[in-house]
Amino acid sequence: MVRDTLTGSRIRERRMIAGLRQADLARQVGISASYLNLIEHNRRRIGGKLLVDIATELGVEPSMLTEGAEAALIATLKEAAADAGAVAAEVDRAEEFAGRFPGWAEVLAQEHRRAGGLERTVETLSDRLTHDPHLAASLHEVLSTAAAIRSTASILAETGELEPEWRDRFHRNINQDAERLAESSKALVTYLDESDSSEERRGVPLEEAEAFIAAQGHHFPALEAGGAVGDQKLSGLSSSAAQTIAREMLGIYVADARAMPLADFMAAVERHGIDPLTLSREFHVDMPAVFRRLASLPQGVLPQDVGLVVCDASGSILFRKSIPGFAMPRYGESCPLWPLFTALNRPLVPIRRRVSQLGRTAGEFDCLAVSWPQEMPGFDRDPVYRSIMLILPVPAAQTGAEDAQPVGSSCRVCPRDACGARREPSILSQGF
C-alpha cells in the first residue's frame, strides 16, 4: 500500500519545481515558515484546508501530494530493482524516489516495461525458430528452391554455347522453380501473418486442437448435458489429424463428465474446496480425472483459474491449459524441474510442490502432479506412463509463506544462473 507519510517531501519537490521559496509559500497559505519546514520534512501531518491551499498555490491536485505516484509505478520500480540482480537498489525507498523524481521514475518504469516486452518477443521468436515444425519445413522449402534456381542459372551463365533443346529445358526449370518459390514464400508469409495476428495455431495438429478447446473455455455444455462427441462441431480444425486429436480429448471429457456430473462435482468442490484427494475418493475416480475435471469447470466456479499440463514418458507435452504468470513454451522442451516430470519417477504417488517462475511475470504456484500407466501391460511388456500436473496460483497474501522451487519455462529463455538442470545456455544471459 502506498504510504501517505511523504506528503511533505512531495510538497517540497513541487515547491522547488515551481521556483518558490519556503517563506513565500508559507506566507501565501497563511502559516509560518518554520511550520512549513516541519511539514516538508514529514514531521507534521497535513490535511484539510491547508493541504488544498498549498496544492492550489503549487498548481497541482491535492491527490498528487497525498498519493504521490501510482501504485503501479511503485510496483514497476520494485520489479525493476528485483530484476537488476546483483545491483543493490534501495527498494524500500522506491516510493520516495517516485515522489521526488516522478519524471525519472516514469522513464525508468517505461524502459523496464519495454525491456520486458523485448525479452518476451525474443523468447517467442527463439522458441519458434528452434522448434516450430511448420516454419522449419517452409524455410527449408524456400531455401531448397532458391538453391535450385541458383544452380540452374549458374549453368546457363557459365556454360558456353548450349544446344537449343537443353537451353529451353533449363529455362523451363528456372520458370517452374521460380513459381514454386513464389508459392512457398506466399504460404510462409500467410502463415506468419496468421500466427502473429491470431491465437489460432495452424500447421501443428496438437496446437490446433488445443486452440479449439481453449476457444470453448475448456467447457462444453452440450457434452455436459449428455451429448455425444460426434455431435460436437469441430469448427476451425482444418486438418483431419487435428480433428482426430480433438475427438480423443472430447472423449476423455465425456468420460470425466459422466463419472463426475457437473452439479454434483461443483457441490463437492463447494464443500471440500480444491482437494483432489478427497474428491477422488468421493467420486471413486483416479487423480488425473479429478485434475482434468477441475480444469474444465465453467468460468467463475473456482475462485481463480487453474492450469493443466499433460505429458508422456518422453516428456512431450500432450495437452496444456495456460494461466497467467506460468509460462509454457509453445514449442520444444519444457523445464525439467517441473513437478510434472518429477512425478514420472514416482508412478501413482501424488506430489505437491510450490514453485516460482523466474521472469518479469514471476509468481508462486502450488503444483500437484501424479503419473499413471495408460493401461495394464502384459507380462512381457512395459507400462506406458503419462503424467499430469494441476497448477494453482498462490494468492498474493500467501506468497513467501514457504520456500518455493524456482523453475523456468525452458532452458533457452530461462534467466536463472547455475542451474543443475540446464541443458543449454540462455539467450537472455548477459552478453548475448
Short mmCIF file of C-alpha atoms in Angstrom, two decimals:
data_model
loop_
_atom_site.label_atom_id
_atom_site.label_comp_id
_atom_site.label_asym_id
_atom_site.label_seq_id
_atom_site.Cartn_x
_atom_site.Cartn_y
_atom_site.Cartn_z
CA MET A 1 0.00 0.00 0.00
CA VAL A 2 1.31 3.49 -0.84
CA ARG A 3 2.11 5.43 2.32
CA ASP A 4 0.94 8.99 2.99
CA THR A 5 3.95 9.90 5.19
CA LEU A 6 5.84 11.51 2.28
CA THR A 7 3.34 14.29 1.61
CA GLY A 8 5.83 16.82 2.95
CA SER A 9 8.57 15.60 0.63
CA ARG A 10 6.22 15.96 -2.34
CA ILE A 11 5.28 19.49 -1.27
CA ARG A 12 8.96 20.40 -1.07
CA GLU A 13 9.75 18.99 -4.51
CA ARG A 14 6.75 20.69 -6.10
CA ARG A 15 7.67 23.97 -4.43
CA MET A 16 11.21 23.78 -5.76
CA ILE A 17 9.94 22.93 -9.24
CA ALA A 18 7.66 25.99 -9.06
CA GLY A 19 10.61 28.17 -8.00
CA LEU A 20 9.02 29.29 -4.73
CA ARG A 21 10.91 29.98 -1.55
CA GLN A 22 9.71 28.30 1.61
CA ALA A 23 8.91 31.64 3.23
CA ASP A 24 6.91 32.81 0.20
CA LEU A 25 4.75 29.66 0.10
CA ALA A 26 4.21 29.81 3.86
CA ARG A 27 3.05 33.42 3.64
CA GLN A 28 0.68 32.67 0.75
CA VAL A 29 -1.10 29.89 2.67
CA GLY A 30 -1.08 31.73 5.98
CA ILE A 31 1.35 29.70 8.09
CA SER A 32 4.82 30.30 9.45
CA ALA A 33 7.92 29.28 7.55
CA SER A 34 9.07 27.14 10.48
CA TYR A 35 5.79 25.19 10.46
CA LEU A 36 6.04 24.64 6.70
CA ASN A 37 9.60 23.45 7.25
CA LEU A 38 8.33 20.80 9.69
CA ILE A 39 5.69 19.74 7.16
CA GLU A 40 8.22 19.45 4.33
CA HIS A 41 10.42 17.24 6.49
CA ASN A 42 7.45 14.95 7.24
CA ARG A 43 7.41 15.90 10.93
CA ARG A 44 3.89 17.25 10.85
CA ARG A 45 0.89 15.68 9.16
CA ILE A 46 -1.18 17.81 6.86
CA GLY A 47 -4.71 17.64 5.51
CA GLY A 48 -7.95 19.51 5.08
CA LYS A 49 -8.00 23.15 4.01
CA LEU A 50 -4.26 23.69 4.44
CA LEU A 51 -3.48 20.86 2.03
CA VAL A 52 -5.95 22.26 -0.50
CA ASP A 53 -4.44 25.76 -0.17
CA ILE A 54 -0.90 24.51 -0.68
CA ALA A 55 -1.95 22.42 -3.69
CA THR A 56 -3.68 25.46 -5.18
CA GLU A 57 -0.58 27.62 -4.78
CA LEU A 58 1.59 24.88 -6.33
CA GLY A 59 -0.86 24.34 -9.20
CA VAL A 60 -1.44 20.63 -8.62
CA GLU A 61 -4.28 18.42 -7.44
CA PRO A 62 -4.25 17.62 -3.70
CA SER A 63 -4.12 13.91 -4.57
CA MET A 64 -0.74 14.46 -6.23
CA LEU A 65 0.62 15.50 -2.85
CA THR A 66 -1.07 12.85 -0.71
CA GLU A 67 -0.94 9.83 -3.03
CA GLY A 68 2.18 10.58 -5.00
CA ALA A 69 2.99 8.20 -7.83
CA GLU A 70 0.51 5.49 -8.67
CA ALA A 71 0.86 2.11 -7.02
CA ALA A 72 1.51 0.55 -10.44
CA LEU A 73 4.53 2.79 -10.93
CA ILE A 74 5.88 1.86 -7.49
CA ALA A 75 5.35 -1.82 -8.24
CA THR A 76 7.16 -1.48 -11.57
CA LEU A 77 10.12 0.22 -9.91
CA LYS A 78 10.35 -2.56 -7.33
CA GLU A 79 10.13 -5.14 -10.12
CA ALA A 80 12.95 -3.38 -11.97
CA ALA A 81 15.05 -3.47 -8.81
CA ALA A 82 14.37 -7.19 -8.37
CA ASP A 83 15.35 -7.91 -11.97
CA ALA A 84 18.60 -5.96 -11.56
CA GLY A 85 20.09 -8.99 -9.84
CA ALA A 86 23.47 -8.16 -8.35
CA VAL A 87 22.81 -4.40 -8.45
CA ALA A 88 21.76 -3.35 -4.96
CA ALA A 89 18.81 -0.95 -5.16
CA GLU A 90 17.07 0.74 -2.24
CA VAL A 91 13.73 -1.00 -2.75
CA ASP A 92 12.27 0.43 0.45
CA ARG A 93 12.80 3.94 -0.94
CA ALA A 94 11.06 3.35 -4.29
CA GLU A 95 8.07 5.47 -3.28
CA GLU A 96 10.30 8.31 -2.15
CA PHE A 97 12.18 8.19 -5.45
CA ALA A 98 8.93 8.25 -7.42
CA GLY A 99 7.60 11.09 -5.31
CA ARG A 100 10.71 13.24 -5.61
CA PHE A 101 11.55 12.48 -9.24
CA PRO A 102 8.29 11.45 -10.93
CA GLY A 103 9.67 12.07 -14.42
CA TRP A 104 12.76 9.91 -13.97
CA ALA A 105 10.67 7.26 -12.22
CA GLU A 106 8.32 7.07 -15.20
CA VAL A 107 11.28 6.90 -17.62
CA LEU A 108 12.79 4.01 -15.66
CA ALA A 109 9.45 2.19 -15.44
CA GLN A 110 8.81 2.67 -19.16
CA GLU A 111 12.24 1.33 -20.09
CA HIS A 112 11.72 -1.64 -17.78
CA ARG A 113 8.38 -2.44 -19.44
CA ARG A 114 9.98 -2.01 -22.87
CA ALA A 115 12.82 -4.39 -21.95
CA GLY A 116 10.25 -6.89 -20.71
CA GLY A 117 8.36 -6.70 -24.00
CA LEU A 118 11.57 -7.21 -25.98
CA GLU A 119 12.52 -10.22 -23.87
CA ARG A 120 9.10 -11.79 -24.46
CA THR A 121 9.50 -11.16 -28.20
CA VAL A 122 12.95 -12.76 -28.20
CA GLU A 123 11.58 -15.69 -26.23
CA THR A 124 8.73 -16.23 -28.67
CA LEU A 125 10.89 -15.88 -31.77
CA SER A 126 13.64 -18.11 -30.43
CA ASP A 127 11.15 -20.73 -29.35
CA ARG A 128 9.52 -20.58 -32.74
CA LEU A 129 12.63 -20.58 -34.90
CA THR A 130 14.02 -23.51 -32.97
CA HIS A 131 11.03 -25.79 -32.71
CA ASP A 132 8.14 -24.77 -34.99
CA PRO A 133 7.98 -27.70 -37.45
CA HIS A 134 5.81 -25.88 -39.98
CA LEU A 135 8.13 -22.87 -40.05
CA ALA A 136 11.20 -25.10 -40.35
CA ALA A 137 9.67 -27.03 -43.26
CA SER A 138 8.60 -23.82 -45.01
CA LEU A 139 12.05 -22.26 -44.69
CA HIS A 140 13.65 -25.47 -45.94
CA GLU A 141 11.37 -25.40 -48.98
CA VAL A 142 12.21 -21.76 -49.73
CA LEU A 143 15.97 -22.28 -49.36
CA SER A 144 15.97 -25.50 -51.40
CA THR A 145 14.07 -23.86 -54.24
CA ALA A 146 16.35 -20.82 -54.20
CA ALA A 147 19.39 -23.11 -54.35
CA ALA A 148 17.90 -24.98 -57.32
CA ILE A 149 17.31 -21.72 -59.19
CA ARG A 150 20.84 -20.54 -58.48
CA SER A 151 22.31 -23.85 -59.66
CA THR A 152 20.38 -23.76 -62.91
CA ALA A 153 21.20 -20.10 -63.50
CA SER A 154 24.91 -20.72 -62.96
CA ILE A 155 24.86 -23.43 -65.62
CA LEU A 156 23.33 -21.02 -68.10
CA ALA A 157 25.75 -18.23 -67.16
CA GLU A 158 28.99 -20.24 -67.03
CA THR A 159 28.45 -22.71 -69.88
CA GLY A 160 29.23 -21.59 -73.36
CA GLU A 161 27.01 -22.39 -76.28
CA LEU A 162 24.19 -24.76 -75.35
CA GLU A 163 22.01 -26.68 -77.67
CA PRO A 164 18.61 -25.03 -78.03
CA GLU A 165 16.89 -28.09 -76.57
CA TRP A 166 18.98 -28.00 -73.35
CA ARG A 167 18.75 -24.21 -73.09
CA ASP A 168 14.97 -24.36 -73.28
CA ARG A 169 14.91 -27.15 -70.70
CA PHE A 170 16.96 -25.06 -68.24
CA HIS A 171 14.70 -22.07 -68.84
CA ARG A 172 11.65 -24.20 -68.08
CA ASN A 173 13.29 -25.44 -64.88
CA ILE A 174 14.01 -21.90 -63.76
CA ASN A 175 10.45 -20.85 -64.53
CA GLN A 176 8.97 -23.80 -62.63
CA ASP A 177 11.28 -23.31 -59.65
CA ALA A 178 10.51 -19.60 -59.60
CA GLU A 179 6.78 -20.33 -59.50
CA ARG A 180 7.34 -22.83 -56.69
CA LEU A 181 9.45 -20.30 -54.78
CA ALA A 182 6.74 -17.67 -55.14
CA GLU A 183 4.07 -20.03 -53.83
CA SER A 184 6.23 -21.19 -50.93
CA SER A 185 7.09 -17.63 -49.96
CA LYS A 186 3.45 -16.60 -50.15
CA ALA A 187 2.39 -19.52 -47.97
CA LEU A 188 5.13 -18.71 -45.44
CA VAL A 189 4.12 -15.06 -45.22
CA THR A 190 0.47 -16.07 -44.81
CA TYR A 191 1.38 -18.46 -42.01
CA LEU A 192 3.43 -15.82 -40.18
CA ASP A 193 0.68 -13.21 -40.55
CA GLU A 194 -1.95 -15.59 -39.21
CA SER A 195 0.20 -16.67 -36.29
CA ASP A 196 1.04 -13.11 -35.28
CA SER A 197 -2.49 -11.73 -35.52
CA SER A 198 -4.44 -14.60 -34.07
CA GLU A 199 -4.34 -17.18 -31.33
CA GLU A 200 -5.11 -19.82 -33.92
CA ARG A 201 -2.40 -22.44 -34.31
CA ARG A 202 -2.06 -23.59 -37.89
CA GLY A 203 0.18 -26.29 -39.19
CA VAL A 204 0.52 -28.30 -35.96
CA PRO A 205 -2.45 -30.63 -35.26
CA LEU A 206 -1.95 -30.64 -31.48
CA GLU A 207 -1.81 -26.85 -31.40
CA GLU A 208 -4.97 -26.63 -33.50
CA ALA A 209 -6.80 -29.00 -31.18
CA GLU A 210 -5.65 -27.08 -28.10
CA ALA A 211 -6.77 -23.80 -29.67
CA PHE A 212 -10.19 -25.33 -30.37
CA ILE A 213 -10.56 -26.49 -26.75
CA ALA A 214 -9.39 -23.12 -25.44
CA ALA A 215 -11.84 -21.25 -27.68
CA GLN A 216 -14.67 -23.05 -25.87
CA GLY A 217 -13.29 -22.03 -22.48
CA HIS A 218 -12.32 -25.69 -21.84
CA HIS A 219 -16.01 -26.33 -21.11
CA PHE A 220 -18.66 -27.95 -23.34
CA PRO A 221 -22.24 -27.55 -22.07
CA ALA A 222 -23.63 -29.86 -24.77
CA LEU A 223 -21.38 -32.70 -23.64
CA GLU A 224 -22.24 -31.99 -20.00
CA ALA A 225 -25.92 -32.45 -20.91
CA GLY A 226 -25.28 -35.93 -22.29
CA GLY A 227 -24.39 -35.11 -25.89
CA ALA A 228 -22.14 -37.38 -27.94
CA VAL A 229 -18.69 -36.47 -29.19
CA GLY A 230 -19.85 -36.97 -32.77
CA ASP A 231 -22.46 -34.23 -32.31
CA GLN A 232 -19.83 -31.64 -31.40
CA LYS A 233 -18.94 -29.43 -34.35
CA LEU A 234 -15.18 -29.26 -34.79
CA SER A 235 -15.24 -25.83 -36.39
CA GLY A 236 -11.90 -24.25 -37.17
CA LEU A 237 -9.96 -27.50 -37.40
CA SER A 238 -8.51 -27.61 -40.89
CA SER A 239 -6.74 -30.98 -40.78
CA SER A 240 -8.02 -34.48 -40.16
CA ALA A 241 -5.16 -35.06 -37.70
CA ALA A 242 -6.31 -32.11 -35.56
CA GLN A 243 -9.89 -33.38 -35.68
CA THR A 244 -8.76 -36.84 -34.53
CA ILE A 245 -6.83 -35.36 -31.59
CA ALA A 246 -9.76 -33.14 -30.66
CA ARG A 247 -12.17 -36.10 -30.69
CA GLU A 248 -9.85 -38.04 -28.37
CA MET A 249 -9.75 -35.08 -25.99
CA LEU A 250 -13.53 -34.76 -26.07
CA GLY A 251 -13.91 -38.49 -25.47
CA ILE A 252 -11.91 -38.16 -22.26
CA TYR A 253 -14.01 -35.10 -21.36
CA VAL A 254 -17.25 -37.07 -21.76
CA ALA A 255 -15.93 -39.93 -19.60
CA ASP A 256 -14.96 -37.47 -16.85
CA ALA A 257 -18.34 -35.72 -17.04
CA ARG A 258 -20.21 -38.99 -16.66
CA ALA A 259 -18.10 -40.09 -13.70
CA MET A 260 -18.36 -36.66 -12.05
CA PRO A 261 -21.62 -34.91 -13.07
CA LEU A 262 -21.21 -31.16 -13.13
CA ALA A 263 -23.78 -30.28 -10.44
CA ASP A 264 -22.51 -32.95 -8.05
CA PHE A 265 -18.89 -32.07 -8.66
CA MET A 266 -19.48 -28.33 -8.13
CA ALA A 267 -21.29 -29.11 -4.87
CA ALA A 268 -18.37 -31.27 -3.75
CA VAL A 269 -15.90 -28.51 -4.57
CA GLU A 270 -18.05 -26.12 -2.57
CA ARG A 271 -17.83 -28.46 0.41
CA HIS A 272 -14.20 -29.53 0.22
CA GLY A 273 -12.50 -26.85 -1.83
CA ILE A 274 -9.79 -27.81 -4.32
CA ASP A 275 -8.85 -31.04 -2.59
CA PRO A 276 -8.17 -33.60 -5.34
CA LEU A 277 -7.59 -36.48 -2.92
CA THR A 278 -10.97 -36.03 -1.18
CA LEU A 279 -12.74 -35.50 -4.49
CA SER A 280 -11.11 -38.63 -5.89
CA ARG A 281 -12.38 -40.73 -3.00
CA GLU A 282 -15.89 -39.26 -3.11
CA PHE A 283 -16.41 -39.97 -6.82
CA HIS A 284 -14.31 -43.17 -6.92
CA VAL A 285 -12.12 -41.92 -9.76
CA ASP A 286 -8.39 -41.58 -10.16
CA MET A 287 -6.47 -38.38 -9.51
CA PRO A 288 -5.85 -37.45 -13.17
CA ALA A 289 -9.62 -37.44 -13.79
CA VAL A 290 -10.11 -35.01 -10.90
CA PHE A 291 -7.35 -32.75 -12.25
CA ARG A 292 -8.95 -32.69 -15.69
CA ARG A 293 -12.39 -32.04 -14.22
CA LEU A 294 -11.16 -29.10 -12.16
CA ALA A 295 -9.55 -27.59 -15.27
CA SER A 296 -12.80 -27.92 -17.27
CA LEU A 297 -15.18 -26.21 -14.83
CA PRO A 298 -17.08 -23.16 -16.12
CA GLN A 299 -15.55 -19.75 -15.65
CA GLY A 300 -16.22 -18.33 -12.19
CA VAL A 301 -16.89 -21.61 -10.37
CA LEU A 302 -13.42 -21.63 -8.83
CA PRO A 303 -12.06 -18.52 -7.13
CA GLN A 304 -9.18 -18.49 -9.63
CA ASP A 305 -8.20 -20.04 -12.94
CA VAL A 306 -6.21 -23.25 -12.82
CA GLY A 307 -3.71 -24.57 -15.32
CA LEU A 308 -3.17 -28.10 -16.55
CA VAL A 309 -0.33 -29.89 -18.32
CA VAL A 310 -0.17 -33.49 -19.52
CA CYS A 311 2.91 -35.24 -20.87
CA ASP A 312 4.05 -38.73 -21.76
CA ALA A 313 7.14 -40.60 -20.56
CA SER A 314 9.31 -38.91 -23.19
CA GLY A 315 8.50 -35.51 -21.71
CA SER A 316 6.50 -34.43 -24.75
CA ILE A 317 3.60 -32.14 -23.84
CA LEU A 318 0.29 -33.69 -24.92
CA PHE A 319 -2.03 -31.01 -23.59
CA ARG A 320 -1.70 -27.66 -21.89
CA LYS A 321 -4.08 -25.15 -20.37
CA SER A 322 -2.18 -21.96 -19.67
CA ILE A 323 -2.75 -19.49 -16.87
CA PRO A 324 -1.23 -16.02 -16.41
CA GLY A 325 2.17 -15.98 -14.77
CA PHE A 326 3.12 -19.58 -15.54
CA ALA A 327 4.91 -19.55 -18.89
CA MET A 328 4.69 -22.66 -21.02
CA PRO A 329 6.82 -22.97 -24.17
CA ARG A 330 4.79 -23.30 -27.31
CA TYR A 331 7.41 -25.46 -28.97
CA GLY A 332 10.21 -27.63 -27.68
CA GLU A 333 11.22 -28.91 -24.28
CA SER A 334 9.88 -27.58 -21.00
CA CYS A 335 11.75 -27.00 -17.75
CA PRO A 336 12.86 -30.37 -16.31
CA LEU A 337 12.28 -29.05 -12.80
CA TRP A 338 8.51 -29.01 -13.23
CA PRO A 339 6.82 -31.43 -10.81
CA LEU A 340 5.13 -32.85 -13.89
CA PHE A 341 8.37 -34.62 -14.78
CA THR A 342 9.34 -35.43 -11.20
CA ALA A 343 6.13 -37.45 -10.93
CA LEU A 344 7.28 -39.74 -13.74
CA ASN A 345 9.94 -41.10 -11.37
CA ARG A 346 7.30 -41.96 -8.75
CA PRO A 347 4.33 -43.54 -10.55
CA LEU A 348 0.97 -43.38 -8.78
CA VAL A 349 2.44 -41.27 -5.96
CA PRO A 350 0.84 -37.79 -5.83
CA ILE A 351 3.31 -34.99 -5.16
CA ARG A 352 2.90 -31.32 -4.35
CA ARG A 353 5.48 -28.63 -4.88
CA ARG A 354 5.34 -24.88 -4.52
CA VAL A 355 7.22 -23.32 -7.39
CA SER A 356 8.03 -19.83 -8.57
CA GLN A 357 8.66 -18.95 -12.17
CA LEU A 358 11.51 -16.60 -12.85
CA GLY A 359 10.99 -13.63 -15.10
CA ARG A 360 9.01 -10.42 -15.23
CA THR A 361 5.72 -12.17 -14.52
CA ALA A 362 7.16 -14.08 -11.57
CA GLY A 363 4.57 -15.68 -9.32
CA GLU A 364 4.16 -18.60 -6.97
CA PHE A 365 2.09 -21.68 -7.76
CA ASP A 366 1.10 -24.86 -6.00
CA CYS A 367 1.68 -27.67 -8.48
CA LEU A 368 0.01 -31.03 -7.89
CA ALA A 369 1.27 -33.86 -10.08
CA VAL A 370 0.86 -37.60 -10.50
CA SER A 371 1.82 -40.13 -13.16
CA TRP A 372 -0.07 -43.28 -14.07
CA PRO A 373 0.11 -46.15 -16.57
CA GLN A 374 -2.12 -45.73 -19.58
CA GLU A 375 -3.22 -49.35 -19.48
CA MET A 376 -2.39 -52.57 -17.68
CA PRO A 377 0.58 -54.06 -19.56
CA GLY A 378 1.16 -57.69 -20.30
CA PHE A 379 3.81 -59.79 -18.60
CA ASP A 380 6.20 -59.22 -21.47
CA ARG A 381 5.50 -55.50 -21.98
CA ASP A 382 6.50 -52.38 -20.11
CA PRO A 383 3.80 -49.94 -19.00
CA VAL A 384 3.34 -46.67 -20.87
CA TYR A 385 3.18 -43.82 -18.40
CA ARG A 386 1.68 -40.37 -18.60
CA SER A 387 1.97 -37.54 -16.12
CA ILE A 388 -0.44 -34.72 -15.30
CA MET A 389 0.05 -31.51 -13.33
CA LEU A 390 -2.57 -29.15 -11.91
CA ILE A 391 -1.32 -25.57 -11.48
CA LEU A 392 -2.93 -23.48 -8.73
CA PRO A 393 -1.92 -19.81 -8.34
CA VAL A 394 -0.92 -18.89 -4.79
CA PRO A 395 -2.84 -15.82 -3.52
CA ALA A 396 -0.64 -12.76 -3.09
CA ALA A 397 -1.26 -12.73 0.65
CA GLN A 398 0.22 -16.24 0.95
CA THR A 399 3.31 -15.83 -1.22
CA GLY A 400 6.56 -16.24 0.65
CA ALA A 401 4.91 -18.36 3.32
CA GLU A 402 7.05 -21.34 2.33
CA ASP A 403 10.12 -21.97 0.21
CA ALA A 404 9.32 -22.15 -3.48
CA GLN A 405 11.37 -24.10 -6.03
CA PRO A 406 12.49 -21.74 -8.84
CA VAL A 407 11.54 -23.12 -12.24
CA GLY A 408 11.51 -21.75 -15.77
CA SER A 409 9.65 -22.33 -18.99
CA SER A 410 12.58 -23.74 -20.99
CA CYS A 411 16.36 -23.53 -20.67
CA ARG A 412 16.75 -21.39 -23.77
CA VAL A 413 14.87 -18.45 -22.28
CA CYS A 414 15.42 -19.03 -18.54
CA PRO A 415 17.46 -16.29 -16.79
CA ARG A 416 18.40 -18.47 -13.81
CA ASP A 417 22.14 -18.97 -13.41
CA ALA A 418 23.91 -22.04 -12.01
CA CYS A 419 21.00 -24.41 -12.56
CA GLY A 420 21.93 -28.08 -12.40
CA ALA A 421 19.11 -28.96 -14.80
CA ARG A 422 20.22 -26.56 -17.53
CA ARG A 423 20.59 -28.15 -20.97
CA GLU A 424 21.85 -25.14 -22.92
CA PRO A 425 22.90 -21.52 -22.27
CA SER A 426 20.10 -18.98 -22.09
CA ILE A 427 19.81 -16.44 -24.88
CA LEU A 428 18.72 -13.94 -22.20
CA SER A 429 22.06 -14.16 -20.39
CA GLN A 430 24.27 -11.12 -20.17
CA GLY A 431 26.38 -10.51 -23.23
CA PHE A 432 24.12 -12.31 -25.69
#
